[in-house]
XYZ file of C-alpha atoms in Angstrom:
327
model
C 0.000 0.000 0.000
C 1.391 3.545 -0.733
C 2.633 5.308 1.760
C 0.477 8.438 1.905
C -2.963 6.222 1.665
C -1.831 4.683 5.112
C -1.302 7.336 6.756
C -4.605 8.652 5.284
C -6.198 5.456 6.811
C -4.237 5.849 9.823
C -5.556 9.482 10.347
C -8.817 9.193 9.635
C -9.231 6.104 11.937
C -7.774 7.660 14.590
C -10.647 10.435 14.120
C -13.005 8.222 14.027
C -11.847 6.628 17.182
C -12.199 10.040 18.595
C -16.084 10.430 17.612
C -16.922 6.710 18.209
C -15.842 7.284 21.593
C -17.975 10.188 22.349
C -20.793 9.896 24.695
C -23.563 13.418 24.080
C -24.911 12.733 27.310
C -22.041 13.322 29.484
C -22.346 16.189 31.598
C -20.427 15.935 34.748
C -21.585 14.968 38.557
C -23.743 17.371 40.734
C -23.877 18.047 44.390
C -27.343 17.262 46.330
C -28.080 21.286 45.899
C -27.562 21.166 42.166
C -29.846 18.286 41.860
C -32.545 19.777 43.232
C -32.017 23.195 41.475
C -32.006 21.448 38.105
C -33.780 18.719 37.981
C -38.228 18.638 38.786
C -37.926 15.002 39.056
C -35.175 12.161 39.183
C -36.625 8.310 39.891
C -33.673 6.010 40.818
C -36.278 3.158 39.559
C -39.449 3.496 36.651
C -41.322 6.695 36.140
C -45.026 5.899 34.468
C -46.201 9.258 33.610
C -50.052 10.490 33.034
C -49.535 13.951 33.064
C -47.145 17.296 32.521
C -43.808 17.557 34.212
C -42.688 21.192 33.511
C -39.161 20.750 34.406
C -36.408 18.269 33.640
C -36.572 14.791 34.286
C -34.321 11.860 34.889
C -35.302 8.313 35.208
C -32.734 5.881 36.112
C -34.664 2.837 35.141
C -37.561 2.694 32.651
C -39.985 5.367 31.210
C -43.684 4.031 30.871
C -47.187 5.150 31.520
C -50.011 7.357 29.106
C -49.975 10.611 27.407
C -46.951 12.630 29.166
C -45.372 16.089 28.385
C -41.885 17.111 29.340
C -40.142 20.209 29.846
C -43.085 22.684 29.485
C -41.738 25.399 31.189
C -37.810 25.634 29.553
C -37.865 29.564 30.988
C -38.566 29.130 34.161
C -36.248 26.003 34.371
C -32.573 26.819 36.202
C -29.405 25.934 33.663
C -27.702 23.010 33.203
C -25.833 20.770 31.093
C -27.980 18.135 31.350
C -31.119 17.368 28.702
C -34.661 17.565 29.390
C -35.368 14.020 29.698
C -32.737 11.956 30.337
C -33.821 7.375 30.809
C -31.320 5.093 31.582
C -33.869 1.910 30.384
C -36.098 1.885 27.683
C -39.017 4.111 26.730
C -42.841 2.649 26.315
C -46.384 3.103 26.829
C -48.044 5.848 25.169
C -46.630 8.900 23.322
C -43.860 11.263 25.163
C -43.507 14.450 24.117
C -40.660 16.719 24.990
C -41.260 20.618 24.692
C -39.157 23.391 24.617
C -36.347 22.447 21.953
C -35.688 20.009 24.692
C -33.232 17.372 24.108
C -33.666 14.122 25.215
C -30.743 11.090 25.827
C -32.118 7.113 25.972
C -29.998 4.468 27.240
C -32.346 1.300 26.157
C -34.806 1.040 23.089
C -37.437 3.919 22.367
C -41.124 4.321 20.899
C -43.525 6.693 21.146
C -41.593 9.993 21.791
C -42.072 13.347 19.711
C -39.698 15.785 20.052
C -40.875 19.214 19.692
C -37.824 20.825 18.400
C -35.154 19.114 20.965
C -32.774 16.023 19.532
C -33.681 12.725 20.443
C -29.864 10.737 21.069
C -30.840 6.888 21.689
C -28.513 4.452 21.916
C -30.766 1.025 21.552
C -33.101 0.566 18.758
C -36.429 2.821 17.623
C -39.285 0.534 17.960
C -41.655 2.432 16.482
C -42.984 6.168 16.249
C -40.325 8.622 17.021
C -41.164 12.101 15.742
C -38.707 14.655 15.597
C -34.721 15.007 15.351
C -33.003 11.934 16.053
C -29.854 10.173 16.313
C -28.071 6.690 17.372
C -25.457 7.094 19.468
C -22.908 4.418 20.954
C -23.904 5.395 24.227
C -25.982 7.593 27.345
C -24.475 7.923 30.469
C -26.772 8.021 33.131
C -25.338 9.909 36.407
C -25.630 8.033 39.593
C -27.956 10.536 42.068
C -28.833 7.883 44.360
C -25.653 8.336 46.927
C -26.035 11.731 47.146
C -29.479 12.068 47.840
C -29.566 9.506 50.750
C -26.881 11.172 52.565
C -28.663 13.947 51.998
C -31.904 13.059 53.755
C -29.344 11.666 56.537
C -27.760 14.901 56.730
C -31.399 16.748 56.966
C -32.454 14.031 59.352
C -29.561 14.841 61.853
C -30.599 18.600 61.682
C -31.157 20.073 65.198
C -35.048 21.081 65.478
C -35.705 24.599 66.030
C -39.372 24.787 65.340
C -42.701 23.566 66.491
C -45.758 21.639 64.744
C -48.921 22.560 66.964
C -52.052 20.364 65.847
C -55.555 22.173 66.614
C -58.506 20.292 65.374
C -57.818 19.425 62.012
C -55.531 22.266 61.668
C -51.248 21.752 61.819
C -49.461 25.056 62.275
C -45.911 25.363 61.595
C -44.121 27.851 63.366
C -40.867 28.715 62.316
C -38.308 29.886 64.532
C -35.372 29.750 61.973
C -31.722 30.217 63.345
C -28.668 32.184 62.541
C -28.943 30.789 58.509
C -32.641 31.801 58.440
C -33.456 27.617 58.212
C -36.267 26.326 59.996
C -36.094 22.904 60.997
C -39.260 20.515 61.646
C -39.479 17.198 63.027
C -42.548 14.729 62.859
C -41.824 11.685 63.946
C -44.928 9.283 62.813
C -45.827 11.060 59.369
C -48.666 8.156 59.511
C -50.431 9.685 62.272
C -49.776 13.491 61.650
C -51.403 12.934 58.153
C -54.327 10.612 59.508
C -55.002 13.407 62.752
C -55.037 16.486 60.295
C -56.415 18.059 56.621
C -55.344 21.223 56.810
C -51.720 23.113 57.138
C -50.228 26.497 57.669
C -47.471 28.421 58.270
C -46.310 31.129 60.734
C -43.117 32.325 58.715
C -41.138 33.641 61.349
C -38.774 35.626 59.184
C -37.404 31.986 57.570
C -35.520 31.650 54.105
C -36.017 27.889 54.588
C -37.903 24.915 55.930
C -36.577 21.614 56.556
C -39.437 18.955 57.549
C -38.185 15.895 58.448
C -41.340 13.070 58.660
C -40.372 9.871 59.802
C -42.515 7.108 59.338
C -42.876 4.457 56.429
C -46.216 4.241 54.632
C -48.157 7.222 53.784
C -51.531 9.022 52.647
C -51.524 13.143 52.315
C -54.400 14.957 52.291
C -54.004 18.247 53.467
C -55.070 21.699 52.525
C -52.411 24.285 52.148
C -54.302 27.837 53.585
C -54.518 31.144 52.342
C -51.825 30.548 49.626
C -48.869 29.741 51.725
C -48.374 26.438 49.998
C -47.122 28.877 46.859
C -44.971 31.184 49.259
C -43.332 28.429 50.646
C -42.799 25.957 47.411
C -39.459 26.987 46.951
C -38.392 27.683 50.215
C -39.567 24.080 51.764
C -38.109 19.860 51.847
C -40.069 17.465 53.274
C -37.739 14.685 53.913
C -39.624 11.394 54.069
C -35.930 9.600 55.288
C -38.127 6.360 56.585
C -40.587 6.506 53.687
C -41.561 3.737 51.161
C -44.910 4.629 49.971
C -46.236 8.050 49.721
C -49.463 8.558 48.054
C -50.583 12.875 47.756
C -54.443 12.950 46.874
C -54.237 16.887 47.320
C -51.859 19.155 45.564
C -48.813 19.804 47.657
C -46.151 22.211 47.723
C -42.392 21.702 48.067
C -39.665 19.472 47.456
C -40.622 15.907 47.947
C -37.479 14.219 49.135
C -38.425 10.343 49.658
C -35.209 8.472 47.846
C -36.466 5.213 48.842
C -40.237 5.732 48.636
C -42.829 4.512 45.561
C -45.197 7.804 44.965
C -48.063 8.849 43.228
C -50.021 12.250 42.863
C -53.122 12.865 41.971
C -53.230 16.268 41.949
C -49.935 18.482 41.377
C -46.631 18.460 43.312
C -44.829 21.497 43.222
C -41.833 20.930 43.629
C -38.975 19.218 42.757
C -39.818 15.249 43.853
C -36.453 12.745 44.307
C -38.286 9.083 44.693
C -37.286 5.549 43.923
C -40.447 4.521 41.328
C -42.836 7.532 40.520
C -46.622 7.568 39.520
C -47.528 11.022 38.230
C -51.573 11.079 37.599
C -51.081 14.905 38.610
C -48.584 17.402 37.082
C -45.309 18.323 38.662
C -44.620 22.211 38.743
C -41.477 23.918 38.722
C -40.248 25.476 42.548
C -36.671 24.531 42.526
C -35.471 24.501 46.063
C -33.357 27.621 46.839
C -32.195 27.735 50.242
C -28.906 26.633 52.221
C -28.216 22.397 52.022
C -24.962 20.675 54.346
C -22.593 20.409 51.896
C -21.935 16.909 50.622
C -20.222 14.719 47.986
C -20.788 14.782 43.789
C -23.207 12.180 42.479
C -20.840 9.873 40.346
C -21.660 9.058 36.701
C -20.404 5.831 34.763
C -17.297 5.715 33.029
C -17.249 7.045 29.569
C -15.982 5.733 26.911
C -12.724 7.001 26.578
C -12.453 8.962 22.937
C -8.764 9.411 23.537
C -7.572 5.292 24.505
C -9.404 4.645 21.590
C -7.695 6.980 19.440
C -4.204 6.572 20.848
C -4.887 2.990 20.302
C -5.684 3.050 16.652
C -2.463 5.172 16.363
C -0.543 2.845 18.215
C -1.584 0.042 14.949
C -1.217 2.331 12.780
C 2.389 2.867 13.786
C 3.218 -0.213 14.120
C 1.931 -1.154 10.465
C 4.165 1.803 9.357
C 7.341 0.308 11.269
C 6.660 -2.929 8.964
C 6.081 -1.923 5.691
């Protein structure tokens, strides 16, 4: 072979190596805070949608359910270099559609997603009916959340308590009596009965910036009234940490950041919220109220080794060198 076609070969497979080897996806690992401030929902198991999540969306396992809508709001939602939907398993069920010149990134096989001007990047095979800008890619990495938002509800769980729940009637008031960081710390020890014994809540603000509520307790059913519009004043100022919970079921809309990392959860009415659960049941919209106030600091979430563009090119060079050396 001439000499100048290998070392065309030799080049251009080294390139190739180079953008075989990339992985669109990739993005980098975020603290607890930077979860919550970017992301409306992240499932380290399935999500099966019914209904509008307005924010983005990360599903470690599989993507199922009805008619769902992602990424409604893209102005109101905080930057980030991850994509509007991001599903480390496959995609089924009933059509997906992805607003806002949203991208989307799919580990496993994918049908029934339209992308509404966004990029569809799917690594397995399209099934069937996938609308929109698309592309195959050799692969999605899917970031690894789940650390970081258990130590997190440990960390909020080992929070001092600085404020009181008084239960009158129906009625639960939370007073806040916040301390030198304006943060407002709760503590209910059996969520089961608190939710059971009451239908209503409200807040005495206290001059707060922030309201940690940790619930203990394993298994339960919320429906409670929010009064005189403080469930919107305190949306994004408010985590409930459900650090016991397995099952949480909201059959009234609810306002703040659902933080149940080990919990299976459904809604029938909306969250708002960001919501952090291991297998998630929407039948009610999720609405953007990104958590904004002070978090313990804590480790990055890890994400899986990428393929690595550069081994791959430096190893094609490496043949290509050698095959120069013997001809």
């Amino acid at each position: 072979m001439p000499r100048f076609l290998n070392l065309f070969i030799c080049a251009f497979l080294t390139v190739a190596g180079l953008t075989l080897g990339a992985t669109p996806s990739l993005a980098g690992p975020l603290t607890a805070a930077e979860v919550l401030s970017q992301f409306n929902v992240v499932t380290f198991g399935n999500l099966n949608a019914f209904s509008e999540i307005q924010g983005r969306t990360l599903v470690t396992g599989n993507l199922g359910g009805k008619l769902s809508t992602y990424y409604t709001r893209p102005s109101e939602v905080n930057a980030s270099n991850y994509g509007a939907l991001t599903v480390g398993g496959k995609v089924t069920g009933a059509l997906k559609t992805i607003d806002g010149n949203g991208d989307a990134y799919i580990a496993g096989n994918a049908q029934n997603m339209h992308m509404n001007g966004g990029t569809a990047y799917i690594k397995g095979t399209v099934i069937s009916n996938v609308t929109g800008n698309q592309q195959i890619v050799p692969a999605v990495d899917v970031p690894n959340f789940k650390p970081v938002m258990d130590q997190l509800s440990t960390d909020l769980k080992g929070l001092a308590t600085t404020s009181t729940v008084t239960i009158s009637g129906k009625r639960a008031t939370f007073t806040a009596t916040p301390g030198a960081d304006g943060q407002a710390v709760f503590s209910i020890p059996n969520g089961d009965a608190f939710f059971k014994s009451t239908n209503e809540i409200t807040f005495v603000l206290g001059g707060a910036n922030s309201f940690i509520i940790n619930v203990g307790g394993s298994s339960m059913t919320v429906i409670e009234n929010f009064l005189d519009g403080i469930g919107a004043t305190i949306a994004p100022m408010a985590i409930w940490n459900f650090y016991d919970a397995t099952s949480l079921n909201f059959n009234r809309e609810f306002y703040g950041t659902v933080l149940a990392p080990n919990a299976t959860i459904s809604n029938i009415f909306a969250l708002n919220g960001s919501v952090i659960a291991k297998d998630f049941t929407p039948l009610g919209a999720v609405h953007l109220a990104s958590y904004s106030g002070p978090l313990p600091s804590g480790p990055k979430a890890e994400i899986p080794a990428p393929q690595s563009a550069a081994l791959v090119g430096l190893a094609l060079l490496a043949l290509c060198t050698i095959r120069r050396r013997r001809t």
